[in-house]
XYZ file of C-alpha atoms in Angstrom:
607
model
C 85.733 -37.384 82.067
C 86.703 -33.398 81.677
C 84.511 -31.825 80.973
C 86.854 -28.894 80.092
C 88.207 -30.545 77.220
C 87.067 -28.165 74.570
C 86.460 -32.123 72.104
C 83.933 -32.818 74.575
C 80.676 -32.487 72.086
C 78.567 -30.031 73.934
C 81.379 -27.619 74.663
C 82.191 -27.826 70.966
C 78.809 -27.079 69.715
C 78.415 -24.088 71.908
C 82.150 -22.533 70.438
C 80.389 -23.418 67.229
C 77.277 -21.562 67.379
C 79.385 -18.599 69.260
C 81.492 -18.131 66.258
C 78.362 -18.322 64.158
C 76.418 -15.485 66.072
C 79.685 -13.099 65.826
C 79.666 -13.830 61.675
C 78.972 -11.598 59.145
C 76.403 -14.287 57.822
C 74.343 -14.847 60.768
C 74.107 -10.585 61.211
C 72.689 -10.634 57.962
C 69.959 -13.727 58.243
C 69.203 -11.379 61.445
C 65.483 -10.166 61.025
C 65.145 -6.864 59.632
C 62.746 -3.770 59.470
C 62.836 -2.026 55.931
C 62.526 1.261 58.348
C 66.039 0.643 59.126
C 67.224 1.598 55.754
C 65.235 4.427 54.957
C 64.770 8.138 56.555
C 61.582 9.878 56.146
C 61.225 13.612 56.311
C 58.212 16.416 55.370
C 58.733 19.875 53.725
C 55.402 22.362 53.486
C 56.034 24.778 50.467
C 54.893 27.395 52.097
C 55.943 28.972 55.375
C 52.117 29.529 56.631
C 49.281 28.684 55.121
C 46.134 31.047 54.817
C 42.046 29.309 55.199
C 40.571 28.237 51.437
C 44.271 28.285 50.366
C 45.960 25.189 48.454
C 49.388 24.292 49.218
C 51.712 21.629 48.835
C 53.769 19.121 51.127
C 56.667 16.666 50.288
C 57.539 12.956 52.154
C 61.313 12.763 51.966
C 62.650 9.121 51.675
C 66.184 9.100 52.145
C 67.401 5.464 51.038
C 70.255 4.226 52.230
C 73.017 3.578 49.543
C 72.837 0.023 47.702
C 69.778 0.144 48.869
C 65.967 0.250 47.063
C 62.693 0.496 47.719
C 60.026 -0.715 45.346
C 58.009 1.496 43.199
C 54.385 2.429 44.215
C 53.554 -0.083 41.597
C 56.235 -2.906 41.993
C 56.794 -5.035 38.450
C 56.130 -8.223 40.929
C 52.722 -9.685 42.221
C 54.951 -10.622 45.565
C 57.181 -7.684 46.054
C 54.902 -4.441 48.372
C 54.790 -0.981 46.950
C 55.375 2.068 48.434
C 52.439 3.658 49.468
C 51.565 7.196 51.328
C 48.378 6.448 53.470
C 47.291 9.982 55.333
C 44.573 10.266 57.864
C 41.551 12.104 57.005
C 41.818 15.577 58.537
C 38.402 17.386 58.900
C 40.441 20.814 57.695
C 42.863 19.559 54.952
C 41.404 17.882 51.842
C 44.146 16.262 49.469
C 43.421 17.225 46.166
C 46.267 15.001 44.614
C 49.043 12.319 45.322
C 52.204 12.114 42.784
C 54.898 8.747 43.157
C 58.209 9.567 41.512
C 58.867 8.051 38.363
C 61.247 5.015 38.894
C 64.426 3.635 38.147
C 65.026 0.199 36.450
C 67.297 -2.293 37.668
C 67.866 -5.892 37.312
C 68.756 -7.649 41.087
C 70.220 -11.203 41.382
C 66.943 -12.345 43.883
C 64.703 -11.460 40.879
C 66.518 -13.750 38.292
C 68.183 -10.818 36.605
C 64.372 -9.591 35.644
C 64.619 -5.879 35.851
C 62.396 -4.213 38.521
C 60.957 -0.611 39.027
C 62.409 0.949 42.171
C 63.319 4.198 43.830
C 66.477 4.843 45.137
C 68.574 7.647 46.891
C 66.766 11.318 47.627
C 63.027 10.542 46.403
C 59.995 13.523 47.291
C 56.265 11.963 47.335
C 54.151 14.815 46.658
C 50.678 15.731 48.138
C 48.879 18.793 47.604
C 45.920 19.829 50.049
C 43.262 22.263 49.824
C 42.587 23.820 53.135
C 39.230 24.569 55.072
C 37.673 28.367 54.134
C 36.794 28.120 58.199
C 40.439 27.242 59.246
C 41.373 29.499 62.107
C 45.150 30.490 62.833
C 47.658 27.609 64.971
C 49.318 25.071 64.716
C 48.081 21.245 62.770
C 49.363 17.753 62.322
C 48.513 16.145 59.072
C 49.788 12.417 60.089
C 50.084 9.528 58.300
C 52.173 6.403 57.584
C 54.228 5.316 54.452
C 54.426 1.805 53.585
C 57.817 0.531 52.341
C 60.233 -2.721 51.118
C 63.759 -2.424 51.427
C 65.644 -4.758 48.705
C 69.634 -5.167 48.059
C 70.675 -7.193 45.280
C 70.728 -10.121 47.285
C 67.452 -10.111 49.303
C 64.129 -8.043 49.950
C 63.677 -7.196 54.147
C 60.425 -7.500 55.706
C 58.158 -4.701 54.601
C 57.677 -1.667 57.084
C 55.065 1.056 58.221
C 57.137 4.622 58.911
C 55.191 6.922 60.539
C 54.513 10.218 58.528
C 53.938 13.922 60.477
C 52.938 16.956 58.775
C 53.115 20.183 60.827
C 50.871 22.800 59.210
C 51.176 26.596 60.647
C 47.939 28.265 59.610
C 48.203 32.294 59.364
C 45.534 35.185 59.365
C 44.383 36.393 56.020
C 46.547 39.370 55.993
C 49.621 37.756 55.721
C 51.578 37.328 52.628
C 52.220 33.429 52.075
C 56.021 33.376 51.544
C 56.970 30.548 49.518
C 59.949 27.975 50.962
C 61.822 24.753 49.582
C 61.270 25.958 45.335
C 64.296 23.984 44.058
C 62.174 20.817 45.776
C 58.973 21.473 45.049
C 60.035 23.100 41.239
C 59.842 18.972 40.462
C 56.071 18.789 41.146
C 54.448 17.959 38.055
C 51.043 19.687 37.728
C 50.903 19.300 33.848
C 49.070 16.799 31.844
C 52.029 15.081 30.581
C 54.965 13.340 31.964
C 57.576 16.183 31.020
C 54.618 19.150 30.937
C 56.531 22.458 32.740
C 59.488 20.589 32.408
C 60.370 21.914 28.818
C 59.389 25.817 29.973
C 61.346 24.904 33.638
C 64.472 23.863 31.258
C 64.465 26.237 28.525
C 64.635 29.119 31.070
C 67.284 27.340 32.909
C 69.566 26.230 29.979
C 68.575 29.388 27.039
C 67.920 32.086 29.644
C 64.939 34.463 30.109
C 65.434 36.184 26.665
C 65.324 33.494 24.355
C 62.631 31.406 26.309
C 60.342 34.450 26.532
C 61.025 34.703 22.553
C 59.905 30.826 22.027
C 57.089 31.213 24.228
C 56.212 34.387 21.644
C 56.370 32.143 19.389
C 54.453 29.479 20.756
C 51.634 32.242 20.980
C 51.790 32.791 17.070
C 51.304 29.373 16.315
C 48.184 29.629 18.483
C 46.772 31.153 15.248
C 46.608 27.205 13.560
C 43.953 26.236 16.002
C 40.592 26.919 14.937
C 39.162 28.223 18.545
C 40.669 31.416 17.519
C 38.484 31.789 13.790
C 35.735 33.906 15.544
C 38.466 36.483 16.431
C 39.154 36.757 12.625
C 35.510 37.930 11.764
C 35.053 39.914 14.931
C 38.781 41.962 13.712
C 37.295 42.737 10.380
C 33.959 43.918 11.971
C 35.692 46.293 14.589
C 38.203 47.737 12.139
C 35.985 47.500 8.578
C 33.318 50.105 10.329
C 35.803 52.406 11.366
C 36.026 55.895 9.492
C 39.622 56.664 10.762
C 41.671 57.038 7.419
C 45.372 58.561 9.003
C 47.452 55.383 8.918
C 49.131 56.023 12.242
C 46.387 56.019 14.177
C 44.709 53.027 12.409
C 48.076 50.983 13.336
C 47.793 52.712 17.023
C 44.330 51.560 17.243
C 45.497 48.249 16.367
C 48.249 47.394 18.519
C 46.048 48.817 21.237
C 43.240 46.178 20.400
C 46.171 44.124 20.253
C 47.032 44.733 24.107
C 43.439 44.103 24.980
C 43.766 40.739 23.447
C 46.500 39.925 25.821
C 45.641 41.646 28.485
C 42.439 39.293 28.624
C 44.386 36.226 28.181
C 46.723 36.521 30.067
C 44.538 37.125 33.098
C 42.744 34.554 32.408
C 45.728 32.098 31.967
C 47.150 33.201 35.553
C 43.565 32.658 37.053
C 43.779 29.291 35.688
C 47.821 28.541 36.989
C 47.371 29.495 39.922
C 44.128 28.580 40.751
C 43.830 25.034 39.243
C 40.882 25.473 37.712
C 39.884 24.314 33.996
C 41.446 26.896 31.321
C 38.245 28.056 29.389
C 35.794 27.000 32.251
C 34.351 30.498 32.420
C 32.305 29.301 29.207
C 30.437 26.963 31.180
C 27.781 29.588 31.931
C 24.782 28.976 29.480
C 24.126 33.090 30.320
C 27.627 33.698 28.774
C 27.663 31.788 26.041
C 24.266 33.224 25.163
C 25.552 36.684 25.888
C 28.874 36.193 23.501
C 26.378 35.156 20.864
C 23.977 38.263 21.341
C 27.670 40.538 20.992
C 28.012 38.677 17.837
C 24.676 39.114 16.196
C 25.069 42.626 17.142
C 28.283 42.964 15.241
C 26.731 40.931 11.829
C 23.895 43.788 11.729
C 26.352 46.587 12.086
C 28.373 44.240 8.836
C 25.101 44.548 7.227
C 24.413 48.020 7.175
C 21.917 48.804 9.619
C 24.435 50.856 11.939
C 27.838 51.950 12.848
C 29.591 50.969 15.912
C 30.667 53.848 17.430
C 31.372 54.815 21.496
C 28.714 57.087 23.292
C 29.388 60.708 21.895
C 30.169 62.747 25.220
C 33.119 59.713 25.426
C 34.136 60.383 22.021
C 34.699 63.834 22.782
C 36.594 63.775 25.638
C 39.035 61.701 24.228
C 38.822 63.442 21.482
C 38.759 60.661 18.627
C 35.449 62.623 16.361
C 33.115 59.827 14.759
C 35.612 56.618 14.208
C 35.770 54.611 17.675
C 38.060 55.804 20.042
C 41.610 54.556 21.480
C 39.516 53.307 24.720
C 36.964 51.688 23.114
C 38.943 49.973 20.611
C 41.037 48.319 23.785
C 38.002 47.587 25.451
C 36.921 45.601 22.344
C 40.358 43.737 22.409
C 39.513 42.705 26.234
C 36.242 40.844 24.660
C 37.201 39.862 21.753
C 40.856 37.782 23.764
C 37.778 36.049 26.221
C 36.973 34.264 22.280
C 40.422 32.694 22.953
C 40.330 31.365 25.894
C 39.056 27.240 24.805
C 42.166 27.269 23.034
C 44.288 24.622 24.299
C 46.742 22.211 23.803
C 50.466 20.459 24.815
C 52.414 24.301 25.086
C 49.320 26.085 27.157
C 49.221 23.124 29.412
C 52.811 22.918 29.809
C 52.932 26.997 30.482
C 50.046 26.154 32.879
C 51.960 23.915 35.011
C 54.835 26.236 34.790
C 53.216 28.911 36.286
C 51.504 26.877 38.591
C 54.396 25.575 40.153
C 56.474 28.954 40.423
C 53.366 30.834 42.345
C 54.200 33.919 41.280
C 51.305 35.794 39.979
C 53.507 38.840 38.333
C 55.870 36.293 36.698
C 52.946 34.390 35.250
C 51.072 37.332 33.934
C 54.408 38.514 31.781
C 54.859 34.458 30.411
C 51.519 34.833 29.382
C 51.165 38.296 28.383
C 54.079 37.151 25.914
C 52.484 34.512 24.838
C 49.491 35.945 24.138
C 51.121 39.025 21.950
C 52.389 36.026 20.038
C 48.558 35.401 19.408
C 47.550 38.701 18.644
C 50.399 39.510 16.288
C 48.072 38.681 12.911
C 45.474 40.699 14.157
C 47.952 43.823 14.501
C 48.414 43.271 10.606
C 44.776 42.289 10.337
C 43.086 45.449 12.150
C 45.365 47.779 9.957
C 45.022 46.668 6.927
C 41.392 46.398 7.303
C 41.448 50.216 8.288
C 43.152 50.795 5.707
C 41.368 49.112 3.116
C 38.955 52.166 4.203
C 41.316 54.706 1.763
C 41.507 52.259 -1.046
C 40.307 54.456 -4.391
C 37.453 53.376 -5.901
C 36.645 50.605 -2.621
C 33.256 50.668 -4.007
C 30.552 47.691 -3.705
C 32.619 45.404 -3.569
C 34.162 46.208 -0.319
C 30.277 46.392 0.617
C 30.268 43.370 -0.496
C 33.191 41.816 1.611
C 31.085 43.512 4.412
C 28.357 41.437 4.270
C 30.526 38.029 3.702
C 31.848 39.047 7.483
C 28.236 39.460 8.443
C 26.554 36.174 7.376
C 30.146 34.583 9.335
C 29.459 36.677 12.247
C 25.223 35.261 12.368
C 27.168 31.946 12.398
C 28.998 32.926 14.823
C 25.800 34.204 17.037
C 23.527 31.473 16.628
C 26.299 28.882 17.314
C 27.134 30.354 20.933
C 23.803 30.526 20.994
C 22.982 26.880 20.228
C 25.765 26.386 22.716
C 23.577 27.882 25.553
C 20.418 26.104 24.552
C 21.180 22.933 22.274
C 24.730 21.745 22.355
C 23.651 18.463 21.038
C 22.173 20.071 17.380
C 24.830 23.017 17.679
C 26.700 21.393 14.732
C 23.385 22.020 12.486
C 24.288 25.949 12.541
C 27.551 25.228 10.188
C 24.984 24.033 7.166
C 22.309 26.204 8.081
C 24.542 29.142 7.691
C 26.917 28.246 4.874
C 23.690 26.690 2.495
C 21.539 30.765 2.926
C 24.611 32.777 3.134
C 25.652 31.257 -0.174
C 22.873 31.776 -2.120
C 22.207 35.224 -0.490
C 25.716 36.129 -1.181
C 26.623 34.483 -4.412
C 23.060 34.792 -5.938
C 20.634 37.287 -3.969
C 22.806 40.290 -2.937
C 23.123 42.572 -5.961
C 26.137 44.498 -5.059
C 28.758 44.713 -7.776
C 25.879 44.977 -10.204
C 27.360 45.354 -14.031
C 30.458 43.916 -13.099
C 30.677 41.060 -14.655
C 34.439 39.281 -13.503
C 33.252 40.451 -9.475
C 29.444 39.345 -10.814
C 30.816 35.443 -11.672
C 33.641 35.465 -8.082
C 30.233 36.168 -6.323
C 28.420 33.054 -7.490
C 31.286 30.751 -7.369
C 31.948 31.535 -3.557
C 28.131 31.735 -3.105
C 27.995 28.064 -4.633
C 31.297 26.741 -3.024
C 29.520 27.931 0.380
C 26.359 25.856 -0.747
C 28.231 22.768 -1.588
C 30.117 22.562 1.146
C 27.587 23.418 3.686
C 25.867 20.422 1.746
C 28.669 18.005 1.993
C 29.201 19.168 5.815
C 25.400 17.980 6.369
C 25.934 14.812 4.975
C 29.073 14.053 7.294
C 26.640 14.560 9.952
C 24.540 11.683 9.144
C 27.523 9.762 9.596
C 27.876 7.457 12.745
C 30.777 8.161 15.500
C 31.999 6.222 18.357
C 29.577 4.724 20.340
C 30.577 6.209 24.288
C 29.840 5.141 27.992
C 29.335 8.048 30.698
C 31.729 7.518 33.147
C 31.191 5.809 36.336
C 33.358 4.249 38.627
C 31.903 1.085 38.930
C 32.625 0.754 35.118
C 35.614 1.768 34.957
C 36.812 -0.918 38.001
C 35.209 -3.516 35.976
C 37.516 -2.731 32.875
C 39.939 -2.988 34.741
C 39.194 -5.625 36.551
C 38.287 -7.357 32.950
C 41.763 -6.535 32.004
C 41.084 -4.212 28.931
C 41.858 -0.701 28.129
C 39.992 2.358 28.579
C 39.860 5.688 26.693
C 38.654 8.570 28.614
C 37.101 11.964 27.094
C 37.005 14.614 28.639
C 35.074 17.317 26.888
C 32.651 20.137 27.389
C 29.633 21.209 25.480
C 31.219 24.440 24.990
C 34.576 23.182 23.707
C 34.512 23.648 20.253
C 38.063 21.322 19.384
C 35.577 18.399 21.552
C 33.123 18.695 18.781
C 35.629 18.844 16.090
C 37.269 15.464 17.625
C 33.629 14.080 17.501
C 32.596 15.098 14.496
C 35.841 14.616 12.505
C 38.226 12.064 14.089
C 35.550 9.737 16.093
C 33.755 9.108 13.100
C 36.556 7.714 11.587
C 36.173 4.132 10.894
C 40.152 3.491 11.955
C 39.596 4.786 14.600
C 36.264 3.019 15.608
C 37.942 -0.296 14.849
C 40.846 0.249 16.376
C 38.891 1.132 19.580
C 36.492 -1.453 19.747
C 38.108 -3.681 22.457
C 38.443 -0.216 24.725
C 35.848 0.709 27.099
C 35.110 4.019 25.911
C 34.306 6.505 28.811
C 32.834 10.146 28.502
C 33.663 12.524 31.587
C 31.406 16.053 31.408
C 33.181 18.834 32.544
C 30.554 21.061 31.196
C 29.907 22.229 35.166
C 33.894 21.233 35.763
C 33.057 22.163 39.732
C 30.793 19.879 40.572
C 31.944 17.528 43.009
C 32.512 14.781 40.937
C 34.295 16.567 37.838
C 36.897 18.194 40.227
C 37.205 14.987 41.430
C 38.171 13.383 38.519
C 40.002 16.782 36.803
C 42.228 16.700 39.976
C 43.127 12.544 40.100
C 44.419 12.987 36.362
C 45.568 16.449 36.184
C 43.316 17.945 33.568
C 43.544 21.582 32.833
C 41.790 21.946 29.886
C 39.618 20.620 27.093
C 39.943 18.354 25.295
C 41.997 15.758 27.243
C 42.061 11.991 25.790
C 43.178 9.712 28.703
C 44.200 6.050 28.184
C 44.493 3.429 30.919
C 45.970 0.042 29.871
C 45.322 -3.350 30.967
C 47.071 -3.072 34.342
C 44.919 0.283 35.391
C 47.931 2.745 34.575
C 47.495 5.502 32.545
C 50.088 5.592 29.120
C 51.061 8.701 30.162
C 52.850 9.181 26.597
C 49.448 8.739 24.762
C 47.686 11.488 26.195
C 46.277 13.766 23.709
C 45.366 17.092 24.488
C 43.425 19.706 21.980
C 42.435 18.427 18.633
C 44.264 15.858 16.588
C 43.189 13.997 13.113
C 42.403 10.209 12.570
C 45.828 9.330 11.592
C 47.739 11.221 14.303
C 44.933 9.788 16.870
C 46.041 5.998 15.772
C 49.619 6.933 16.397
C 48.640 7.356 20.081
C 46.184 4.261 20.134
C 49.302 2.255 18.919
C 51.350 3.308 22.286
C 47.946 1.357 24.608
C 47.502 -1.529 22.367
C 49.632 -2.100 19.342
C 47.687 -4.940 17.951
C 44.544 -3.651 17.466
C 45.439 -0.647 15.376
C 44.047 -0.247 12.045
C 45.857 1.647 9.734
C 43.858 4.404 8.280
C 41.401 4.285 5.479
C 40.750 6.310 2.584
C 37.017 6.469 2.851
């Protein structure tokens, strides 16, 4: 027999499974790692970082082309996510994680079903808060990322990449420079999917001029909200006692108050960018609030009569201003009265928050918010001077006496609800009746000002009884039941989950006045209660928003301010597109309902 013969069987099955291991079709059954398809890198977005600091690092994954990975949360039960696991590091904290958003595509393996996945140049975002101890060198922040590699055809076997993050830690002195912006520009600290992103575009596509004019604008329309009513009253109080009666200087006063205004909020609006903290958080002090509502009992007695607010006399002097309140003081009370402002929130301050966040330039975000906040103070440039200037009306008489002492009973309002703020946020709501019902009938039916007038005589007791009967109907709406809430805890909010049913998430503050309006007003709706009823309805305080557990939570879903409604659906992912930040009414809240769980919304009623 030869055995050479290449038809003798065994020679012919070893040319056979020869050819097979040089085909393209046994490479490809060929086991292999999802690593081999994917290149991971870091960037640091700073060049040194400084003890207490935060700062912020990005995972490169470069994916090879026709090539995917899966999203953090894949669309199957079978296919693995990716997933940044870091080591715990006993001088870097992570304060938050952010996953791309992903693409959709349909593969041939999956039926044609259409998968999340991320493909190309993708960034996984971490940002660390570092120890106040730290001392200056060298660290390694390490890690691992979890991936699957899929084609069209077929998914590898999942992999573990190692992750390094070198960390250079500087002295105090030196000046953090900033590195990698164009990457890390695409961190998204706002609230909502696209918040920054509008500001980010508008300066890139309209320029500087015409995005610093919208954000002016956006300012103005700042006035709608009714966080900034107190400033109204407080205006009329500063400019109503004056004695200046040359024009000019009444509108110079103004625009100085004016500047105060934004001086204020602006700082405070940086503080908040850059820091992270919650916008309006300074409130949280029960001493503060009770201290804003002493300042505002002082200005209802000065409304009343009993003095004049005037600066110190030697002061007066110097700057030579007479009697009337000088230029200084009159910016000083613009500095106080834009602190009033600051719980007023909502979609463009939280977008202009992450803006500024993410460009860490302190100079840059006090001008974007020094704009925005002469946006806000515009009305109260026409507001302080004509007030002044109702001062050298002929024949002003009683009856601008009596406009007086309408600002006054407002301002006691005012007082005793910063007060009840400090001391009884629960009955706080109880100061809106208890002032309208006596100021009416003081006003409309007590006061005798205007005496022997009779047309001023009968517009005196219809505001004093409108005042009464609304403060009366307001009391009634009281009584009325609201939604029925669960403080947050983690083990209830796994069970929902785990139960497979939605959850709405509050966050408030006792001294957030839009939270009580939402309360009051749009969670007393019975739409809304309905439409509700198969959510597990959480309340997260952020009354003290650093304790350890607030921060906690404020950093995991990126809340800057309050109010923020967050809703998870039945998977455990937050709708993103439903969040509603500030104050919004029953119908507009249903709208946002609809996007978590269509078929349980109720449209609205008309009781």
């Amino acid at each position: 027999m030869n055995y050479l013969n290449p038809s003798f069987p065994p020679l012919r099955i070893i040319a056979v499974l020869f050819l097979l291991l040089q085909s393209p079709v046994w490479m490809q059954a060929q086991p292999m790692s999802s690593a081999e398809r994917i290149a991971v890198e870091t960037r640091v977005s700073v060049d040194h970082v400084r003890a207490g600091s935060e700062f912020k690092a990005a995972v490169l994954l470069d994916i090879e082309d026709r090539w995917h990975v899966n999203a953090n949360r894949p669309s199957l039960d079978y296919l693995i996510g990716t997933e940044l696991t870091l080591d715990p590091h006993e001088h870097f904290i992570i304060a938050d994680m952010r996953y791309p958003e992903p693409e959709s595509y349909a593969f041939a393996f999956a039926g044609g079903e259409e998968l999340l996945v991320y493909e190309g140049e993708v960034p996984v975002f971490v940002s660390f808060r570092a120890s106040s101890s730290l001392e200056p060198g060298e660290y390694l922040i390490e890690g691992r990322l979890r991936i699957q590699a899929c084609d069209d055809q077929v998914c590898l076997a999942p992999a573990q990449v190692p992750v390094r993050i070198p960390v250079t830690v500087g002295t105090a002195e030196q000046p953090a420079q900033t590195q990698h912006e164009e990457l890390f520009s695409q961190y998204e600290s706002g609230l909502t999917p696209d918040a920054g992103g509008d500001i980010a575009a508008m300066f890139e596509t309209r320029g500087g001029v015409l995005a610093f004019l919208a954000i002016f604008f956006i300012g103005l329309a700042l006035n709608l909200t009714p966080c900034v009513y107190p400033m109204l009253s407080v205006t009329v109080s500063i400019f109503g006692s004056q004695t200046e009666k040359r024009g000019g200087v009444i509108f110079s006063k103004a625009l100085l108050y004016v500047l105060g205004i934004a001086t204020m909020y602006s700082g405070l609006g940086v503080a908040a960018a850059l820091s992270g903290g919650l916008f309006g958080a300074w409130l949280q002090s029960p001493a503060v609030l009770a201290g804003i509502g002493i300042l505002f009992f002082g200005l209802a007695l000065s409304m009343f009569g009993l003095y004049e607010l005037q600066m110190p006399y030697r002061m007066t002097k110097r700057l030579g201003t007479g009697n009337s309140t000088g230029f200084l003081g009159t910016y000083l009370s613009g500095l106080v009265v834009g602190i009033f402002a600051a719980p007023c929130i909502g979609p463009p301050i939280i977008a202009l928050l992450a803006f500024v966040g993410t460009q860490g330039d302190p100079v840059f975000g006090f001008w974007t918010f020094f704009i925005l906040s002469v946006g806000l103070g515009l009305p109260y440039l026409v507001l302080g001077t004509f007030t002044g200037l109702i001062q050298k009306l002929p024949k002003s008489g009683m009856w601008m006496v009596w406009v007086k002492k309408v600002f006054g009973v407002i301002l006691t309002g005012l007082a005793l609800f910063y007060i009840g703020l400090a001391l009884y946020p629960g009955y706080v709501l109880y100061v809106i009746p208890l002032t309208l019902i006596p100021g009416g009938i003081y006003l409309g039916f007590v006061d005798r000002s205007g005496q022997g007038k009779p047309i001023f005589t009968r517009l005196k007791y219809l505001i004093g009884a409108g005042a009464v009967i609304y403060g009366l109907v307001f009391s009634l709406n009281l009584q009325k039941e609201g939604m029925v809430w669960e403080p947050y805890s983690e083990a209830r909010f796994e069970a929902a989950v785990q139960e497979g049913r939605p959850v709405i998430m509050d966050f408030y503050a006792d001294w957030c006045i839009p939270c009580l309006e939402l309360d009051r007003m749009t969670f007393t709706d019975p739409s809304v209660i309905r439409s509700t009823d198969r959510m597990v309805r959480l309340k997260v305080d952020l009354t003290h928003f650093d304790s350890e557990e607030s921060e906690m939570l404020r950093r995991e879903y990126r809340v800057a301010g309050v109010p923020s409604i967050v809703f998870i659906d039945e998977s455990g992912e937050e709708v993103r597109q439903a969040r509603v930040v500030g104050f919004l009414n029953a119908s507009e809240f249903l709208k946002r309902i609809e996007m978590v769980d269509p078929d349980y919304v109720i449209p609205v009623s008309g009781d």
